[in-house]
Amino acid sequence: MPLFSGQRAPDFEATTTAGRIGFHDWLGPAWGVLVTHPEDFRPTVTPLAGLPDGAVKLLFLSSTPISEHVHPIAAGQFHTGATVCLPDEAQAIRALYAGDTGDEWDAPVQEHAVFFIAPDRTVRSRVSYPPSTGQDLGEIIGLLGVFRTGTVSAMRNDARMAAA
């Protein structure tokens, strides 16, 4: 069964560009943003600019080897809170968060999603989108303002900071 708002985010271990991590331990007191298909997002420079250091950590589940990326996650252009899970483990994590037990029918199109995980390790929200390119990571990061403060004006401010 897929994860929904209010459910506990599954913990996992993975090899990433930051080394071997346990997801919940790696998050510490920060908000987490887990992106299932980071290659869908257009290049963005420092989408977390303006947010307090360590307040948010991004984990990208890569579909391609890091050496083959023509995407800014390979060039280190994302905020230091970002890390990339290596592709050999990313698929299993995608399946875990999608609720794929392996017993179900194979969907013709894999869902692409972003999960927002609160400091208490609950899924605060899940944004699904069709497989595509050109998604705006700044808009996704802007949603954090709503979750962190509960106001739409905070979302606009975080989105402006991410775009700056």
Short mmCIF file of N, CA and C in Angstrom, two decimals:
data_model
loop_
_atom_site.label_atom_id
_atom_site.label_comp_id
_atom_site.label_asym_id
_atom_site.label_seq_id
_atom_site.Cartn_x
_atom_site.Cartn_y
_atom_site.Cartn_z
N MET A 1 0.84 -1.18 0.00
CA MET A 1 0.00 0.00 0.00
C MET A 1 0.89 1.24 0.00
N PRO A 2 0.61 2.21 -0.85
CA PRO A 2 1.43 3.42 -0.90
C PRO A 2 1.34 4.23 0.39
N LEU A 3 2.33 5.06 0.59
CA LEU A 3 2.34 5.93 1.77
C LEU A 3 1.47 7.15 1.55
N PHE A 4 0.80 7.57 2.62
CA PHE A 4 -0.03 8.76 2.57
C PHE A 4 0.30 9.65 3.76
N SER A 5 -0.22 10.86 3.74
CA SER A 5 0.00 11.83 4.81
C SER A 5 -0.38 11.21 6.16
N GLY A 6 0.48 11.47 7.14
CA GLY A 6 0.23 10.99 8.49
C GLY A 6 0.85 9.65 8.81
N GLN A 7 1.28 8.91 7.80
CA GLN A 7 1.92 7.62 8.04
C GLN A 7 3.40 7.82 8.33
N ARG A 8 3.96 6.90 9.09
CA ARG A 8 5.38 6.96 9.40
C ARG A 8 6.19 6.64 8.13
N ALA A 9 7.18 7.47 7.87
CA ALA A 9 8.06 7.25 6.72
C ALA A 9 8.95 6.04 7.00
N PRO A 10 9.03 5.11 6.07
CA PRO A 10 9.90 3.95 6.28
C PRO A 10 11.37 4.36 6.40
N ASP A 11 12.06 3.71 7.28
CA ASP A 11 13.50 3.91 7.41
C ASP A 11 14.19 2.90 6.50
N PHE A 12 15.36 3.23 6.05
CA PHE A 12 16.13 2.33 5.19
C PHE A 12 17.59 2.73 5.27
N GLU A 13 18.45 1.84 4.82
CA GLU A 13 19.87 2.14 4.68
C GLU A 13 20.18 2.18 3.20
N ALA A 14 21.08 3.07 2.81
CA ALA A 14 21.43 3.20 1.40
C ALA A 14 22.82 3.78 1.24
N THR A 15 23.42 3.46 0.12
CA THR A 15 24.69 4.06 -0.26
C THR A 15 24.38 5.31 -1.08
N THR A 16 24.95 6.43 -0.66
CA THR A 16 24.68 7.71 -1.29
C THR A 16 25.99 8.43 -1.57
N THR A 17 25.86 9.60 -2.18
CA THR A 17 27.04 10.43 -2.41
C THR A 17 27.62 10.96 -1.10
N ALA A 18 26.87 10.83 0.00
CA ALA A 18 27.37 11.22 1.32
C ALA A 18 27.86 10.01 2.10
N GLY A 19 27.96 8.86 1.44
CA GLY A 19 28.36 7.63 2.11
C GLY A 19 27.15 6.79 2.46
N ARG A 20 27.35 5.80 3.29
CA ARG A 20 26.27 4.92 3.72
C ARG A 20 25.45 5.64 4.79
N ILE A 21 24.12 5.69 4.60
CA ILE A 21 23.26 6.38 5.56
C ILE A 21 22.13 5.47 6.01
N GLY A 22 21.67 5.73 7.23
CA GLY A 22 20.38 5.25 7.71
C GLY A 22 19.47 6.47 7.57
N PHE A 23 18.39 6.36 6.83
CA PHE A 23 17.59 7.54 6.45
C PHE A 23 17.16 8.38 7.64
N HIS A 24 16.53 7.78 8.65
CA HIS A 24 16.05 8.56 9.79
C HIS A 24 17.20 9.22 10.55
N ASP A 25 18.29 8.50 10.75
CA ASP A 25 19.45 9.09 11.43
C ASP A 25 20.05 10.22 10.61
N TRP A 26 20.12 10.04 9.30
CA TRP A 26 20.68 11.06 8.41
C TRP A 26 19.85 12.33 8.46
N LEU A 27 18.53 12.19 8.55
CA LEU A 27 17.68 13.38 8.62
C LEU A 27 17.91 14.20 9.89
N GLY A 28 18.20 13.53 11.00
CA GLY A 28 18.35 14.25 12.25
C GLY A 28 17.08 15.03 12.55
N PRO A 29 17.19 16.31 12.98
CA PRO A 29 16.00 17.10 13.28
C PRO A 29 15.40 17.83 12.07
N ALA A 30 15.94 17.55 10.89
CA ALA A 30 15.54 18.29 9.69
C ALA A 30 14.27 17.73 9.05
N TRP A 31 13.66 18.55 8.22
CA TRP A 31 12.61 18.10 7.30
C TRP A 31 13.30 17.33 6.19
N GLY A 32 12.64 16.33 5.65
CA GLY A 32 13.19 15.57 4.54
C GLY A 32 12.33 15.72 3.30
N VAL A 33 13.00 15.79 2.16
CA VAL A 33 12.31 15.80 0.86
C VAL A 33 12.95 14.67 0.06
N LEU A 34 12.14 13.63 -0.23
CA LEU A 34 12.61 12.49 -0.99
C LEU A 34 12.03 12.59 -2.39
N VAL A 35 12.90 12.68 -3.38
CA VAL A 35 12.49 12.85 -4.78
C VAL A 35 12.78 11.56 -5.52
N THR A 36 11.72 10.92 -6.06
CA THR A 36 11.90 9.60 -6.68
C THR A 36 12.59 9.66 -8.03
N HIS A 37 12.44 10.74 -8.77
CA HIS A 37 13.03 10.84 -10.11
C HIS A 37 13.62 12.25 -10.31
N PRO A 38 14.78 12.52 -9.74
CA PRO A 38 15.34 13.88 -9.81
C PRO A 38 15.66 14.34 -11.23
N GLU A 39 15.83 13.41 -12.15
CA GLU A 39 16.15 13.78 -13.52
C GLU A 39 15.01 14.54 -14.20
N ASP A 40 13.80 14.48 -13.61
CA ASP A 40 12.64 15.18 -14.18
C ASP A 40 12.71 16.69 -13.96
N PHE A 41 13.54 17.13 -13.05
CA PHE A 41 13.57 18.55 -12.69
C PHE A 41 14.58 19.30 -13.52
N ARG A 42 14.18 20.50 -13.95
CA ARG A 42 15.10 21.33 -14.73
C ARG A 42 16.20 21.85 -13.81
N PRO A 43 17.33 22.20 -14.38
CA PRO A 43 18.44 22.69 -13.55
C PRO A 43 18.02 23.87 -12.69
N THR A 44 18.39 23.77 -11.43
CA THR A 44 18.08 24.79 -10.45
C THR A 44 19.34 25.00 -9.62
N VAL A 45 19.66 26.22 -9.36
CA VAL A 45 20.83 26.49 -8.54
C VAL A 45 20.36 26.74 -7.12
N THR A 46 20.96 26.02 -6.18
CA THR A 46 20.70 26.13 -4.75
C THR A 46 19.23 26.36 -4.41
N PRO A 47 18.36 25.36 -4.61
CA PRO A 47 16.95 25.53 -4.33
C PRO A 47 16.64 25.77 -2.86
N LEU A 48 17.60 25.52 -1.96
CA LEU A 48 17.35 25.73 -0.54
C LEU A 48 17.95 27.04 -0.04
N ALA A 49 18.41 27.88 -0.98
CA ALA A 49 19.00 29.15 -0.58
C ALA A 49 18.00 29.94 0.26
N GLY A 50 18.46 30.51 1.33
CA GLY A 50 17.61 31.33 2.19
C GLY A 50 16.98 30.55 3.33
N LEU A 51 17.00 29.23 3.27
CA LEU A 51 16.49 28.44 4.38
C LEU A 51 17.63 28.20 5.36
N PRO A 52 17.31 28.07 6.64
CA PRO A 52 18.39 27.83 7.62
C PRO A 52 19.14 26.54 7.30
N ASP A 53 20.47 26.57 7.46
CA ASP A 53 21.28 25.38 7.21
C ASP A 53 20.78 24.22 8.06
N GLY A 54 20.67 23.07 7.43
CA GLY A 54 20.24 21.88 8.13
C GLY A 54 18.75 21.77 8.39
N ALA A 55 17.96 22.77 7.99
CA ALA A 55 16.51 22.74 8.24
C ALA A 55 15.81 21.75 7.33
N VAL A 56 16.39 21.51 6.15
CA VAL A 56 15.80 20.63 5.15
C VAL A 56 16.91 19.82 4.51
N LYS A 57 16.66 18.53 4.33
CA LYS A 57 17.61 17.68 3.61
C LYS A 57 16.90 17.04 2.43
N LEU A 58 17.57 17.08 1.29
CA LEU A 58 17.04 16.50 0.07
C LEU A 58 17.72 15.16 -0.19
N LEU A 59 16.92 14.15 -0.55
CA LEU A 59 17.47 12.88 -0.98
C LEU A 59 16.88 12.57 -2.35
N PHE A 60 17.76 12.44 -3.33
CA PHE A 60 17.35 12.14 -4.70
C PHE A 60 17.61 10.67 -4.97
N LEU A 61 16.61 9.97 -5.49
CA LEU A 61 16.75 8.56 -5.86
C LEU A 61 17.09 8.49 -7.34
N SER A 62 18.35 8.40 -7.64
CA SER A 62 18.81 8.48 -9.02
C SER A 62 18.43 7.24 -9.83
N SER A 63 18.11 7.48 -11.10
CA SER A 63 17.80 6.38 -12.03
C SER A 63 19.00 6.02 -12.89
N THR A 64 19.98 6.90 -12.93
CA THR A 64 21.14 6.69 -13.79
C THR A 64 22.41 6.82 -12.96
N PRO A 65 23.47 6.17 -13.40
CA PRO A 65 24.73 6.31 -12.68
C PRO A 65 25.14 7.79 -12.59
N ILE A 66 25.68 8.17 -11.48
CA ILE A 66 26.06 9.56 -11.25
C ILE A 66 26.99 10.06 -12.35
N SER A 67 27.88 9.21 -12.83
CA SER A 67 28.82 9.63 -13.87
C SER A 67 28.12 9.97 -15.18
N GLU A 68 26.88 9.47 -15.40
CA GLU A 68 26.17 9.72 -16.64
C GLU A 68 25.22 10.91 -16.55
N HIS A 69 25.11 11.51 -15.37
CA HIS A 69 24.18 12.62 -15.21
C HIS A 69 24.62 13.83 -16.02
N VAL A 70 23.67 14.43 -16.69
CA VAL A 70 23.88 15.74 -17.30
C VAL A 70 22.96 16.70 -16.55
N HIS A 71 22.85 16.46 -15.29
CA HIS A 71 21.92 17.15 -14.42
C HIS A 71 22.72 17.80 -13.30
N PRO A 72 22.25 18.89 -12.74
CA PRO A 72 23.05 19.59 -11.73
C PRO A 72 23.34 18.78 -10.47
N ILE A 73 22.61 17.70 -10.21
CA ILE A 73 22.96 16.93 -9.02
C ILE A 73 24.33 16.30 -9.16
N ALA A 74 24.76 16.03 -10.39
CA ALA A 74 26.08 15.46 -10.60
C ALA A 74 27.16 16.53 -10.51
N ALA A 75 26.79 17.75 -10.85
CA ALA A 75 27.77 18.83 -10.86
C ALA A 75 27.90 19.50 -9.50
N GLY A 76 27.15 19.03 -8.51
CA GLY A 76 27.25 19.60 -7.17
C GLY A 76 26.65 20.98 -7.06
N GLN A 77 25.67 21.29 -7.90
CA GLN A 77 25.09 22.63 -7.86
C GLN A 77 23.97 22.76 -6.84
N PHE A 78 23.55 21.66 -6.23
CA PHE A 78 22.50 21.74 -5.22
C PHE A 78 23.10 22.07 -3.87
N HIS A 79 22.26 22.55 -3.00
CA HIS A 79 22.61 22.92 -1.63
C HIS A 79 23.32 21.75 -0.93
N THR A 80 24.14 22.06 0.04
CA THR A 80 24.90 21.01 0.72
C THR A 80 24.00 20.03 1.47
N GLY A 81 22.72 20.37 1.70
CA GLY A 81 21.80 19.44 2.34
C GLY A 81 21.32 18.35 1.40
N ALA A 82 21.73 18.40 0.13
CA ALA A 82 21.26 17.42 -0.86
C ALA A 82 22.26 16.28 -0.99
N THR A 83 21.72 15.10 -1.18
CA THR A 83 22.55 13.94 -1.48
C THR A 83 21.80 13.06 -2.46
N VAL A 84 22.51 12.18 -3.12
CA VAL A 84 21.93 11.33 -4.15
C VAL A 84 22.13 9.87 -3.77
N CYS A 85 21.05 9.11 -3.80
CA CYS A 85 21.11 7.68 -3.56
C CYS A 85 21.52 7.01 -4.87
N LEU A 86 22.47 6.13 -4.79
CA LEU A 86 22.97 5.47 -5.99
C LEU A 86 21.89 4.57 -6.59
N PRO A 87 21.88 4.46 -7.93
CA PRO A 87 20.78 3.79 -8.63
C PRO A 87 20.55 2.33 -8.26
N ASP A 88 21.61 1.61 -7.90
CA ASP A 88 21.41 0.20 -7.59
C ASP A 88 20.54 -0.02 -6.35
N GLU A 89 20.43 0.97 -5.48
CA GLU A 89 19.57 0.86 -4.30
C GLU A 89 18.32 1.73 -4.40
N ALA A 90 18.32 2.68 -5.31
CA ALA A 90 17.21 3.63 -5.43
C ALA A 90 15.90 2.95 -5.81
N GLN A 91 15.95 1.96 -6.68
CA GLN A 91 14.72 1.30 -7.12
C GLN A 91 14.01 0.61 -5.95
N ALA A 92 14.75 -0.02 -5.07
CA ALA A 92 14.14 -0.68 -3.92
C ALA A 92 13.48 0.34 -2.98
N ILE A 93 14.10 1.51 -2.84
CA ILE A 93 13.53 2.55 -1.99
C ILE A 93 12.27 3.12 -2.64
N ARG A 94 12.30 3.32 -3.96
CA ARG A 94 11.09 3.76 -4.67
C ARG A 94 9.94 2.79 -4.42
N ALA A 95 10.24 1.49 -4.54
CA ALA A 95 9.21 0.47 -4.33
C ALA A 95 8.69 0.49 -2.90
N LEU A 96 9.57 0.69 -1.93
CA LEU A 96 9.18 0.78 -0.53
C LEU A 96 8.20 1.94 -0.30
N TYR A 97 8.51 3.10 -0.87
CA TYR A 97 7.66 4.28 -0.68
C TYR A 97 6.39 4.22 -1.53
N ALA A 98 6.42 3.47 -2.62
CA ALA A 98 5.22 3.32 -3.45
C ALA A 98 4.31 2.23 -2.91
N GLY A 99 4.81 1.45 -1.95
CA GLY A 99 4.02 0.37 -1.39
C GLY A 99 3.99 -0.85 -2.29
N ASP A 100 4.96 -0.99 -3.16
CA ASP A 100 5.01 -2.12 -4.09
C ASP A 100 5.52 -3.35 -3.35
N THR A 101 4.66 -4.34 -3.24
CA THR A 101 5.03 -5.57 -2.54
C THR A 101 5.61 -6.61 -3.48
N GLY A 102 5.56 -6.35 -4.79
CA GLY A 102 6.03 -7.31 -5.75
C GLY A 102 4.97 -8.32 -6.14
N ASP A 103 3.86 -8.36 -5.38
CA ASP A 103 2.77 -9.30 -5.67
C ASP A 103 1.72 -8.68 -6.58
N GLU A 104 1.81 -7.39 -6.81
CA GLU A 104 0.78 -6.68 -7.57
C GLU A 104 1.14 -6.65 -9.05
N TRP A 105 0.18 -6.24 -9.86
CA TRP A 105 0.40 -6.11 -11.30
C TRP A 105 1.44 -5.03 -11.55
N ASP A 106 2.11 -5.15 -12.66
CA ASP A 106 3.10 -4.15 -13.04
C ASP A 106 2.41 -2.98 -13.71
N ALA A 107 2.57 -1.80 -13.15
CA ALA A 107 1.98 -0.61 -13.75
C ALA A 107 2.74 -0.26 -15.02
N PRO A 108 2.04 0.17 -16.07
CA PRO A 108 2.73 0.51 -17.32
C PRO A 108 3.62 1.75 -17.18
N VAL A 109 3.29 2.63 -16.24
CA VAL A 109 4.08 3.84 -16.02
C VAL A 109 4.37 3.94 -14.54
N GLN A 110 5.62 4.06 -14.19
CA GLN A 110 5.99 4.19 -12.79
C GLN A 110 5.65 5.59 -12.30
N GLU A 111 5.06 5.66 -11.11
CA GLU A 111 4.71 6.95 -10.55
C GLU A 111 5.97 7.72 -10.18
N HIS A 112 5.95 9.01 -10.46
CA HIS A 112 7.02 9.90 -10.05
C HIS A 112 6.46 10.73 -8.91
N ALA A 113 7.20 10.82 -7.81
CA ALA A 113 6.64 11.49 -6.63
C ALA A 113 7.72 12.19 -5.82
N VAL A 114 7.26 13.13 -5.01
CA VAL A 114 8.09 13.81 -4.03
C VAL A 114 7.39 13.62 -2.69
N PHE A 115 8.14 13.16 -1.69
CA PHE A 115 7.60 12.95 -0.35
C PHE A 115 8.18 14.01 0.59
N PHE A 116 7.31 14.63 1.38
CA PHE A 116 7.73 15.59 2.40
C PHE A 116 7.63 14.89 3.74
N ILE A 117 8.75 14.83 4.44
CA ILE A 117 8.82 14.08 5.69
C ILE A 117 9.14 15.04 6.83
N ALA A 118 8.25 15.08 7.81
CA ALA A 118 8.39 15.99 8.95
C ALA A 118 9.48 15.49 9.90
N PRO A 119 9.97 16.37 10.77
CA PRO A 119 11.00 15.96 11.73
C PRO A 119 10.58 14.80 12.64
N ASP A 120 9.27 14.58 12.81
CA ASP A 120 8.82 13.44 13.61
C ASP A 120 8.74 12.15 12.80
N ARG A 121 9.22 12.19 11.54
CA ARG A 121 9.33 11.06 10.61
C ARG A 121 7.99 10.61 10.04
N THR A 122 6.99 11.50 10.06
CA THR A 122 5.74 11.18 9.39
C THR A 122 5.75 11.82 8.01
N VAL A 123 5.06 11.17 7.08
CA VAL A 123 4.90 11.74 5.75
C VAL A 123 3.89 12.87 5.89
N ARG A 124 4.32 14.08 5.62
CA ARG A 124 3.41 15.22 5.72
C ARG A 124 2.60 15.37 4.45
N SER A 125 3.22 15.09 3.31
CA SER A 125 2.50 15.17 2.05
C SER A 125 3.27 14.39 0.99
N ARG A 126 2.57 14.11 -0.08
CA ARG A 126 3.14 13.41 -1.22
C ARG A 126 2.63 14.12 -2.46
N VAL A 127 3.53 14.51 -3.34
CA VAL A 127 3.14 15.16 -4.60
C VAL A 127 3.50 14.20 -5.72
N SER A 128 2.49 13.80 -6.49
CA SER A 128 2.72 12.91 -7.63
C SER A 128 2.62 13.72 -8.91
N TYR A 129 3.41 13.33 -9.90
CA TYR A 129 3.39 14.04 -11.17
C TYR A 129 3.72 13.03 -12.27
N PRO A 130 3.32 13.32 -13.50
CA PRO A 130 3.59 12.38 -14.60
C PRO A 130 5.07 12.39 -14.96
N PRO A 131 5.56 11.28 -15.52
CA PRO A 131 6.94 11.25 -15.98
C PRO A 131 7.15 12.35 -17.03
N SER A 132 8.08 13.22 -16.77
CA SER A 132 8.33 14.33 -17.69
C SER A 132 9.63 15.00 -17.30
N THR A 133 9.99 16.00 -18.07
CA THR A 133 11.14 16.81 -17.70
C THR A 133 10.66 18.25 -17.55
N GLY A 134 11.47 19.06 -16.93
CA GLY A 134 11.13 20.47 -16.80
C GLY A 134 10.36 20.82 -15.55
N GLN A 135 10.22 19.87 -14.61
CA GLN A 135 9.56 20.19 -13.35
C GLN A 135 10.40 21.23 -12.61
N ASP A 136 9.77 22.03 -11.76
CA ASP A 136 10.46 23.11 -11.06
C ASP A 136 10.69 22.72 -9.61
N LEU A 137 11.92 22.44 -9.24
CA LEU A 137 12.25 22.07 -7.87
C LEU A 137 12.00 23.22 -6.91
N GLY A 138 12.15 24.45 -7.39
CA GLY A 138 11.87 25.61 -6.55
C GLY A 138 10.44 25.63 -6.05
N GLU A 139 9.49 25.23 -6.90
CA GLU A 139 8.09 25.17 -6.48
C GLU A 139 7.89 24.10 -5.41
N ILE A 140 8.56 22.98 -5.58
CA ILE A 140 8.46 21.90 -4.60
C ILE A 140 9.01 22.38 -3.26
N ILE A 141 10.18 23.00 -3.28
CA ILE A 141 10.78 23.50 -2.05
C ILE A 141 9.89 24.57 -1.42
N GLY A 142 9.22 25.37 -2.27
CA GLY A 142 8.31 26.39 -1.75
C GLY A 142 7.18 25.82 -0.90
N LEU A 143 6.77 24.60 -1.19
CA LEU A 143 5.72 23.97 -0.38
C LEU A 143 6.15 23.76 1.06
N LEU A 144 7.44 23.68 1.29
CA LEU A 144 7.92 23.48 2.67
C LEU A 144 7.48 24.60 3.59
N GLY A 145 7.34 25.82 3.06
CA GLY A 145 6.91 26.94 3.89
C GLY A 145 5.55 26.68 4.51
N VAL A 146 4.66 26.07 3.75
CA VAL A 146 3.33 25.75 4.26
C VAL A 146 3.44 24.74 5.40
N PHE A 147 4.26 23.72 5.21
CA PHE A 147 4.38 22.69 6.23
C PHE A 147 5.11 23.20 7.47
N ARG A 148 6.11 24.02 7.26
CA ARG A 148 6.90 24.52 8.40
C ARG A 148 6.15 25.54 9.22
N THR A 149 5.34 26.41 8.57
CA THR A 149 4.68 27.48 9.30
C THR A 149 3.17 27.43 9.24
N GLY A 150 2.64 26.69 8.27
CA GLY A 150 1.19 26.59 8.13
C GLY A 150 0.55 27.74 7.39
N THR A 151 1.35 28.59 6.71
CA THR A 151 0.78 29.72 5.98
C THR A 151 1.19 29.70 4.52
N VAL A 152 0.28 30.14 3.67
CA VAL A 152 0.56 30.21 2.24
C VAL A 152 1.60 31.28 1.95
N SER A 153 1.61 32.37 2.71
CA SER A 153 2.60 33.43 2.46
C SER A 153 4.01 32.89 2.66
N ALA A 154 4.20 31.96 3.59
CA ALA A 154 5.51 31.36 3.79
C ALA A 154 5.92 30.55 2.56
N MET A 155 4.94 29.89 1.92
CA MET A 155 5.24 29.14 0.71
C MET A 155 5.75 30.08 -0.37
N ARG A 156 5.08 31.22 -0.53
CA ARG A 156 5.52 32.19 -1.54
C ARG A 156 6.93 32.69 -1.22
N ASN A 157 7.20 32.97 0.05
CA ASN A 157 8.52 33.47 0.44
C ASN A 157 9.60 32.41 0.18
N ASP A 158 9.34 31.15 0.55
CA ASP A 158 10.33 30.09 0.32
C ASP A 158 10.55 29.89 -1.18
N ALA A 159 9.50 29.97 -1.97
CA ALA A 159 9.64 29.81 -3.42
C ALA A 159 10.45 30.95 -4.01
N ARG A 160 10.24 32.18 -3.51
CA ARG A 160 11.02 33.32 -4.00
C ARG A 160 12.49 33.15 -3.64
N MET A 161 12.77 32.69 -2.41
CA MET A 161 14.16 32.48 -1.99
C MET A 161 14.82 31.41 -2.85
N ALA A 162 14.06 30.34 -3.15
CA ALA A 162 14.63 29.27 -3.96
C ALA A 162 14.91 29.73 -5.38
N ALA A 163 14.10 30.67 -5.88
CA ALA A 163 14.28 31.16 -7.25
C ALA A 163 15.38 32.21 -7.34
N ALA A 164 15.73 32.82 -6.22
CA ALA A 164 16.74 33.90 -6.23
C ALA A 164 18.12 33.39 -6.50
#
